[in-house]
Short mmCIF file of C-alpha atoms in Angstrom, two decimals:
data_model
loop_
_atom_site.label_atom_id
_atom_site.label_comp_id
_atom_site.label_asym_id
_atom_site.label_seq_id
_atom_site.Cartn_x
_atom_site.Cartn_y
_atom_site.Cartn_z
CA MET A 1224 -0.48 -0.52 -27.05
CA ARG A 1225 -2.61 -2.20 -24.82
CA ALA A 1226 -4.18 -0.58 -21.44
CA PHE A 1227 -6.56 -1.60 -18.58
CA VAL A 1228 -9.05 1.42 -18.70
CA LEU A 1229 -12.23 2.31 -17.00
CA SER A 1230 -14.54 4.12 -19.15
CA ALA A 1231 -17.39 4.17 -16.96
CA THR A 1232 -18.02 3.29 -12.98
CA ASP A 1233 -21.17 0.79 -13.53
CA THR A 1234 -19.29 -1.17 -16.26
CA PRO A 1235 -15.77 -2.90 -15.46
CA PRO A 1236 -12.47 -2.03 -16.57
CA GLU A 1237 -11.07 -3.70 -19.59
CA VAL A 1238 -7.77 -3.83 -21.52
CA VAL A 1239 -8.28 -2.32 -24.80
CA GLU A 1240 -6.04 -0.80 -27.54
CA THR A 1241 -4.72 2.87 -27.02
CA PRO A 1242 -2.71 5.27 -28.79
CA MET A 1243 1.03 5.25 -27.43
CA PRO A 1244 1.31 8.62 -25.23
CA GLU A 1245 3.77 11.43 -25.44
CA PRO A 1246 5.88 12.85 -22.44
CA LYS A 1247 4.28 16.24 -21.70
CA ALA A 1248 7.29 19.13 -20.39
CA GLY A 1249 8.12 17.82 -16.91
CA GLU A 1250 6.93 14.12 -17.62
CA ILE A 1251 9.17 10.45 -18.85
CA ARG A 1252 7.83 8.06 -20.37
CA LEU A 1253 8.32 4.40 -19.23
CA LYS A 1254 8.43 1.02 -20.93
CA ILE A 1255 6.02 -0.37 -18.16
CA ARG A 1256 7.05 -3.44 -17.00
CA ALA A 1257 5.18 -4.16 -13.82
CA CYS A 1258 2.36 -2.62 -12.10
CA GLY A 1259 1.35 -3.28 -8.21
CA LEU A 1260 -2.20 -3.34 -7.57
CA ASN A 1261 -3.71 -1.52 -4.15
CA PHE A 1262 -6.99 -1.85 -2.72
CA ALA A 1263 -7.53 1.70 -3.80
CA ASP A 1264 -7.78 0.47 -7.55
CA LEU A 1265 -11.15 -1.77 -6.25
CA LEU A 1266 -12.59 1.51 -5.03
CA MET A 1267 -11.51 4.07 -7.77
CA ALA A 1268 -13.01 1.35 -10.17
CA ARG A 1269 -16.66 1.75 -8.41
CA GLY A 1270 -16.08 5.91 -8.22
CA GLU A 1271 -15.78 5.49 -4.81
CA TYR A 1272 -12.06 6.41 -3.78
CA GLN A 1273 -11.27 10.15 -2.63
CA GLU A 1274 -9.79 11.07 -6.01
CA ARG A 1275 -11.92 10.72 -8.82
CA PRO A 1276 -10.26 11.02 -12.89
CA ALA A 1277 -12.17 11.59 -15.19
CA LEU A 1278 -13.01 8.93 -17.25
CA PRO A 1279 -12.06 7.65 -19.42
CA PHE A 1280 -7.95 6.58 -17.36
CA THR A 1281 -5.81 4.32 -17.75
CA MET A 1282 -5.69 2.51 -13.98
CA GLY A 1283 -2.49 1.51 -12.27
CA MET A 1284 -1.38 3.43 -9.36
CA GLU A 1285 2.36 2.67 -8.99
CA VAL A 1286 4.74 1.61 -12.01
CA ALA A 1287 8.59 0.42 -12.20
CA GLY A 1288 10.08 0.04 -15.84
CA VAL A 1289 12.48 1.40 -17.85
CA ILE A 1290 12.31 5.50 -19.05
CA ASP A 1291 11.72 5.43 -22.90
CA ALA A 1292 11.61 9.19 -23.59
CA LEU A 1293 12.02 12.01 -21.46
CA GLY A 1294 9.81 15.41 -21.96
CA GLU A 1295 11.41 19.21 -22.44
CA GLY A 1296 13.35 20.50 -19.45
CA VAL A 1297 13.77 17.11 -17.22
CA MET A 1298 16.50 16.96 -15.77
CA GLY A 1299 18.63 13.68 -13.99
CA PHE A 1300 17.33 10.95 -15.54
CA ALA A 1301 18.26 9.57 -18.92
CA PRO A 1302 17.02 6.90 -20.85
CA GLY A 1303 17.45 3.46 -20.28
CA GLN A 1304 17.29 3.71 -16.55
CA ARG A 1305 15.26 1.84 -14.19
CA VAL A 1306 12.57 3.62 -12.43
CA ALA A 1307 9.03 3.20 -9.83
CA ALA A 1308 6.90 5.89 -10.32
CA PHE A 1309 3.97 6.66 -7.86
CA ALA A 1310 1.40 8.67 -10.28
CA GLY A 1311 -2.20 8.01 -8.96
CA ARG A 1312 -2.79 6.25 -12.54
CA GLY A 1313 -1.72 4.98 -15.86
CA GLY A 1314 0.14 2.27 -14.60
CA LEU A 1315 -1.64 -0.53 -16.11
CA ALA A 1316 -0.44 -0.35 -19.84
CA GLU A 1317 2.84 -0.70 -21.92
CA TYR A 1318 3.61 2.50 -21.95
CA GLY A 1319 3.18 5.39 -19.59
CA CYS A 1320 3.69 9.04 -19.27
CA PHE A 1321 4.28 10.33 -15.32
CA PRO A 1322 5.52 13.83 -13.72
CA ALA A 1323 9.99 13.13 -12.76
CA HIS A 1324 9.78 14.00 -9.51
CA SER A 1325 6.81 10.96 -9.03
CA CYS A 1326 9.90 8.69 -10.25
CA LEU A 1327 12.35 7.54 -7.75
CA PRO A 1328 15.54 5.00 -9.39
CA ILE A 1329 16.13 1.58 -8.07
CA PRO A 1330 18.73 -0.69 -7.48
CA ASP A 1331 19.85 -2.77 -10.02
CA ALA A 1332 19.36 -5.99 -8.18
CA MET A 1333 15.59 -5.04 -7.10
CA PRO A 1334 13.63 -6.84 -9.51
CA PHE A 1335 10.37 -4.71 -11.19
CA GLU A 1336 7.70 -7.27 -9.44
CA HIS A 1337 9.15 -5.91 -6.12
CA ALA A 1338 9.81 -2.33 -7.65
CA ALA A 1339 6.12 -2.00 -8.50
CA GLY A 1340 4.71 -2.77 -5.70
CA PHE A 1341 6.77 -0.88 -3.00
CA MET A 1342 6.29 2.83 -3.09
CA VAL A 1343 2.69 2.63 -1.12
CA ALA A 1344 2.83 -0.50 0.53
CA TYR A 1345 6.13 0.03 2.45
CA GLY A 1346 5.69 4.15 1.91
CA THR A 1347 2.48 3.84 3.58
CA SER A 1348 3.23 1.60 7.06
CA HIS A 1349 6.85 3.61 7.16
CA VAL A 1350 4.93 6.82 7.64
CA ALA A 1351 2.24 5.30 9.56
CA LEU A 1352 4.64 4.57 11.95
CA ALA A 1353 7.77 6.14 12.43
CA HIS A 1354 6.61 9.27 11.24
CA ARG A 1355 2.53 9.42 12.31
CA ALA A 1356 2.59 6.90 15.30
CA ARG A 1357 6.37 7.12 16.97
CA LEU A 1358 6.64 3.97 17.38
CA THR A 1359 9.34 3.01 19.30
CA GLU A 1360 12.02 0.28 20.24
CA GLY A 1361 9.85 -2.28 22.64
CA GLU A 1362 6.63 -0.85 22.27
CA THR A 1363 3.73 -3.13 21.25
CA LEU A 1364 1.66 -2.92 17.57
CA LEU A 1365 -1.09 -4.53 16.71
CA VAL A 1366 -1.66 -5.23 12.88
CA LEU A 1367 -5.24 -6.09 11.96
CA GLY A 1368 -5.42 -6.73 8.17
CA ALA A 1369 -1.90 -8.30 8.78
CA ALA A 1370 -1.48 -10.28 5.45
CA GLY A 1371 -2.70 -8.27 3.10
CA GLY A 1372 -0.56 -5.53 0.83
CA VAL A 1373 0.06 -2.98 3.65
CA GLY A 1374 -0.79 -4.92 6.62
CA LEU A 1375 2.30 -7.39 5.72
CA THR A 1376 4.31 -4.06 5.51
CA ALA A 1377 3.63 -2.95 8.38
CA VAL A 1378 4.31 -6.60 10.33
CA GLU A 1379 7.58 -6.26 8.32
CA ILE A 1380 8.71 -2.46 9.28
CA GLY A 1381 7.42 -3.11 12.82
CA ALA A 1382 9.69 -5.49 13.71
CA GLN A 1383 12.40 -3.53 12.22
CA LEU A 1384 11.55 -0.73 14.18
CA GLY A 1385 12.32 -3.44 17.49
CA ALA A 1386 8.87 -3.46 18.51
CA ARG A 1387 6.54 -6.36 19.66
CA VAL A 1388 4.39 -7.24 16.12
CA VAL A 1389 1.07 -8.87 16.81
CA ALA A 1390 -0.26 -10.02 14.00
CA VAL A 1391 -3.88 -10.67 13.22
CA ALA A 1392 -5.24 -12.78 9.80
CA ARG A 1393 -7.44 -14.99 8.52
CA GLY A 1394 -6.24 -18.20 8.90
CA ALA A 1395 -3.03 -20.58 9.41
CA GLU A 1396 -1.84 -19.89 5.52
CA LYS A 1397 -2.14 -16.02 6.18
CA LEU A 1398 -0.87 -15.65 9.50
CA ALA A 1399 2.08 -17.91 8.54
CA VAL A 1400 3.33 -15.16 6.06
CA ALA A 1401 2.87 -12.61 8.70
CA LYS A 1402 5.20 -14.75 11.27
CA ALA A 1403 7.56 -14.83 8.34
CA ALA A 1404 7.34 -11.30 8.63
CA GLY A 1405 8.63 -10.83 11.92
CA ALA A 1406 4.86 -10.81 14.15
CA LEU A 1407 5.32 -12.83 17.24
CA VAL A 1408 2.11 -13.12 18.31
CA LEU A 1409 -0.24 -14.39 15.47
CA ILE A 1410 -4.11 -13.98 15.99
CA ASP A 1411 -7.11 -16.17 13.53
CA SER A 1412 -9.45 -13.14 13.02
CA GLU A 1413 -11.71 -15.79 11.62
CA SER A 1414 -12.08 -18.21 14.53
CA ALA A 1415 -10.48 -16.13 17.67
CA ASP A 1416 -12.73 -14.17 20.09
CA LEU A 1417 -11.24 -11.18 19.14
CA LYS A 1418 -12.22 -8.79 21.97
CA ALA A 1419 -10.99 -11.25 24.52
CA GLU A 1420 -7.46 -11.99 22.64
CA PHE A 1421 -6.51 -8.62 22.87
CA LYS A 1422 -8.05 -8.04 26.05
CA ALA A 1423 -4.65 -11.26 26.72
CA LEU A 1424 -2.25 -9.42 25.18
CA GLY A 1425 -1.61 -7.00 28.32
CA GLY A 1426 -2.48 -3.74 26.43
CA VAL A 1427 -0.63 -2.73 23.33
CA ASP A 1428 0.76 0.65 22.00
CA VAL A 1429 -0.25 0.93 18.46
CA VAL A 1430 -2.89 -0.34 15.99
CA TYR A 1431 -2.55 -0.21 12.33
CA ASP A 1432 -5.79 -0.55 10.98
CA ALA A 1433 -6.63 -1.16 7.12
CA VAL A 1434 -9.59 -3.43 7.55
CA GLY A 1435 -12.17 -1.48 10.33
CA GLU A 1436 -14.88 -2.93 11.65
CA PRO A 1437 -15.91 -5.08 13.46
CA ALA A 1438 -11.73 -6.04 14.71
CA ALA A 1439 -11.24 -2.01 15.10
CA SER A 1440 -13.28 -1.71 18.40
CA ALA A 1441 -11.90 -4.56 19.77
CA ALA A 1442 -8.08 -3.21 19.04
CA LEU A 1443 -9.01 0.37 20.25
CA ARG A 1444 -10.12 -1.51 23.75
CA ALA A 1445 -7.28 -3.26 23.91
CA LEU A 1446 -4.43 0.36 23.92
CA ARG A 1447 -2.50 1.36 26.81
CA PRO A 1448 -3.03 5.09 28.06
CA GLU A 1449 -1.44 7.34 25.11
CA GLY A 1450 -1.59 4.51 22.55
CA ARG A 1451 -1.76 5.52 19.04
CA PHE A 1452 -4.56 4.27 16.72
CA VAL A 1453 -4.02 4.86 13.34
CA VAL A 1454 -6.13 4.75 10.66
CA ILE A 1455 -4.99 3.55 7.59
CA GLY A 1456 -8.38 1.91 5.39
CA PHE A 1457 -11.24 0.47 5.68
CA ALA A 1458 -11.06 -3.14 4.06
CA GLY A 1459 -13.56 -4.80 5.86
CA GLY A 1460 -16.07 -2.71 4.35
CA GLU A 1461 -17.13 -1.04 7.71
CA ILE A 1462 -16.20 2.33 8.88
CA PRO A 1463 -15.27 2.62 12.85
CA LYS A 1464 -17.02 5.28 15.05
CA PHE A 1465 -14.47 5.95 17.73
CA PRO A 1466 -16.32 6.60 21.38
CA ALA A 1467 -14.88 9.83 22.27
CA ASN A 1468 -15.05 8.67 26.45
CA ILE A 1469 -12.77 6.50 25.85
CA LEU A 1470 -10.00 8.91 24.29
CA LEU A 1471 -10.28 11.00 26.83
CA VAL A 1472 -10.23 8.97 29.70
CA LYS A 1473 -7.39 6.90 28.18
CA ASN A 1474 -5.31 9.79 26.84
CA ILE A 1475 -5.55 7.63 23.08
CA ASP A 1476 -4.35 9.20 20.56
CA VAL A 1477 -6.89 8.41 16.61
CA ILE A 1478 -4.33 9.00 13.87
CA GLY A 1479 -5.58 9.70 10.18
CA LEU A 1480 -2.80 8.12 7.44
CA TYR A 1481 -2.84 8.93 3.83
CA TRP A 1482 -0.06 8.46 2.52
CA GLY A 1483 -1.01 10.29 -1.18
CA GLY A 1484 -2.29 13.19 0.84
CA TYR A 1485 1.44 14.08 1.78
CA ALA A 1486 2.65 14.75 -2.09
CA VAL A 1487 0.54 17.38 -2.28
CA PHE A 1488 1.17 19.45 1.13
CA LYS A 1489 4.38 17.48 2.61
CA PRO A 1490 6.10 15.96 -0.38
CA GLN A 1491 9.52 15.99 1.87
CA VAL A 1492 8.13 13.81 4.18
CA ILE A 1493 7.74 10.83 1.10
CA THR A 1494 10.66 11.59 -0.28
CA GLU A 1495 12.73 11.01 3.22
CA SER A 1496 10.58 7.74 4.15
CA LEU A 1497 11.16 5.95 0.46
CA GLY A 1498 15.10 7.12 0.72
CA GLN A 1499 15.28 5.36 4.40
CA LEU A 1500 13.15 2.28 2.92
CA MET A 1501 15.40 1.87 0.07
CA ALA A 1502 18.28 2.19 2.29
CA MET A 1503 16.84 -0.71 4.34
CA TYR A 1504 16.24 -2.87 1.49
CA ALA A 1505 19.22 -2.25 0.05
CA LYS A 1506 21.09 -3.87 3.22
CA GLY A 1507 18.41 -7.28 2.85
CA GLN A 1508 16.37 -5.61 5.91
CA LEU A 1509 12.91 -5.74 3.90
CA HIS A 1510 11.46 -8.81 1.66
CA PRO A 1511 9.13 -7.81 -0.84
CA HIS A 1512 5.91 -10.51 -0.53
CA VAL A 1513 4.77 -11.33 -3.51
CA SER A 1514 1.43 -13.83 -3.94
CA HIS A 1515 0.71 -13.35 -7.72
CA ALA A 1516 2.39 -12.07 -10.96
CA LEU A 1517 -0.25 -11.72 -13.42
CA PRO A 1518 -0.51 -10.87 -17.00
CA LEU A 1519 -1.95 -7.39 -18.08
CA GLU A 1520 -4.69 -9.76 -19.84
CA GLU A 1521 -5.27 -11.25 -16.53
CA THR A 1522 -5.78 -7.68 -14.71
CA ALA A 1523 -9.23 -8.70 -13.63
CA GLN A 1524 -8.34 -11.54 -11.71
CA GLY A 1525 -5.91 -9.81 -9.99
CA MET A 1526 -8.63 -7.39 -8.46
CA GLU A 1527 -10.60 -10.31 -7.55
CA LEU A 1528 -7.62 -11.84 -5.94
CA MET A 1529 -7.85 -8.64 -3.85
CA ARG A 1530 -11.50 -8.20 -3.27
CA SER A 1531 -12.40 -11.50 -1.88
CA ARG A 1532 -8.64 -11.71 -0.04
CA LYS A 1533 -7.06 -14.34 -1.65
CA SER A 1534 -4.14 -12.89 -2.01
CA THR A 1535 -0.93 -12.01 0.71
CA GLY A 1536 1.51 -9.35 0.17
CA LYS A 1537 0.77 -7.93 -3.13
CA VAL A 1538 -0.55 -8.98 -6.42
CA VAL A 1539 1.26 -7.09 -9.50
CA ILE A 1540 1.22 -7.06 -13.29
CA THR A 1541 3.84 -7.81 -15.33
CA MET A 1542 4.25 -6.50 -19.04
CA PRO A 1543 7.14 -8.18 -21.73
CA GLU A 1544 9.90 -6.92 -22.27
#
């Protein structure tokens, strides 16, 4: 079978022929139909992600496909069933084996391209906003990087939770995508004076930051007393340094959110969140945005689209039936 494999962090990953994997006890084997790309994949390819699998390994953090085989002891799943899985790696291949506990049945009406990009992006934003930031109806949510893979889901979920959503993104095209997802206020990060624009908002209650500096510092100062600043990632490349005096004087919370970490220390948070998200999708309340769907041999191009910020929403790699 073909797989997108990273052999060394000083050479780019590539599509190679590898043996068909066999499911171990507690695992299922998927005939993979789609794999969502994430910014973490870019970091992992450079050896800069917080999790560093032993080399060589097949990349791809989240997948969707059809169960092909069951390992010993697996209950509750059956061959032919459509599922999504989050396992951190192994998704950019024609077949993959994943722990059964990391798999989630998907509705028949959910396309594989939606399912493959659903768990990480929507899961991150839902846990960040509903569980960590405690966003409530009527509050103002400021989303940095609002047209990106996770940022766009934060716009959509924030709007569903009844917040006034302010979207910050680069250029009119990306802002139009954020507006379609539910943003009420649009700010162009490329041309605007962010400090002045944020001040003109009259205060915000929650900041969702997947970008980092320089926007992070301006957003922090826009928070109202008892505001919450949620740290998602640093796609802009510069990690913020929060001035403790501002946190103290305004009683501000800075909250970290690493969605994958919950799978280790509190998995019920992810399970409950994904259940709620699947119900929202089934009701037509969520509309995943896939800007590019590419074949496996164009995975490197898909990663470059993310790196150069030429994509919106998700980039998904698809496999043949």
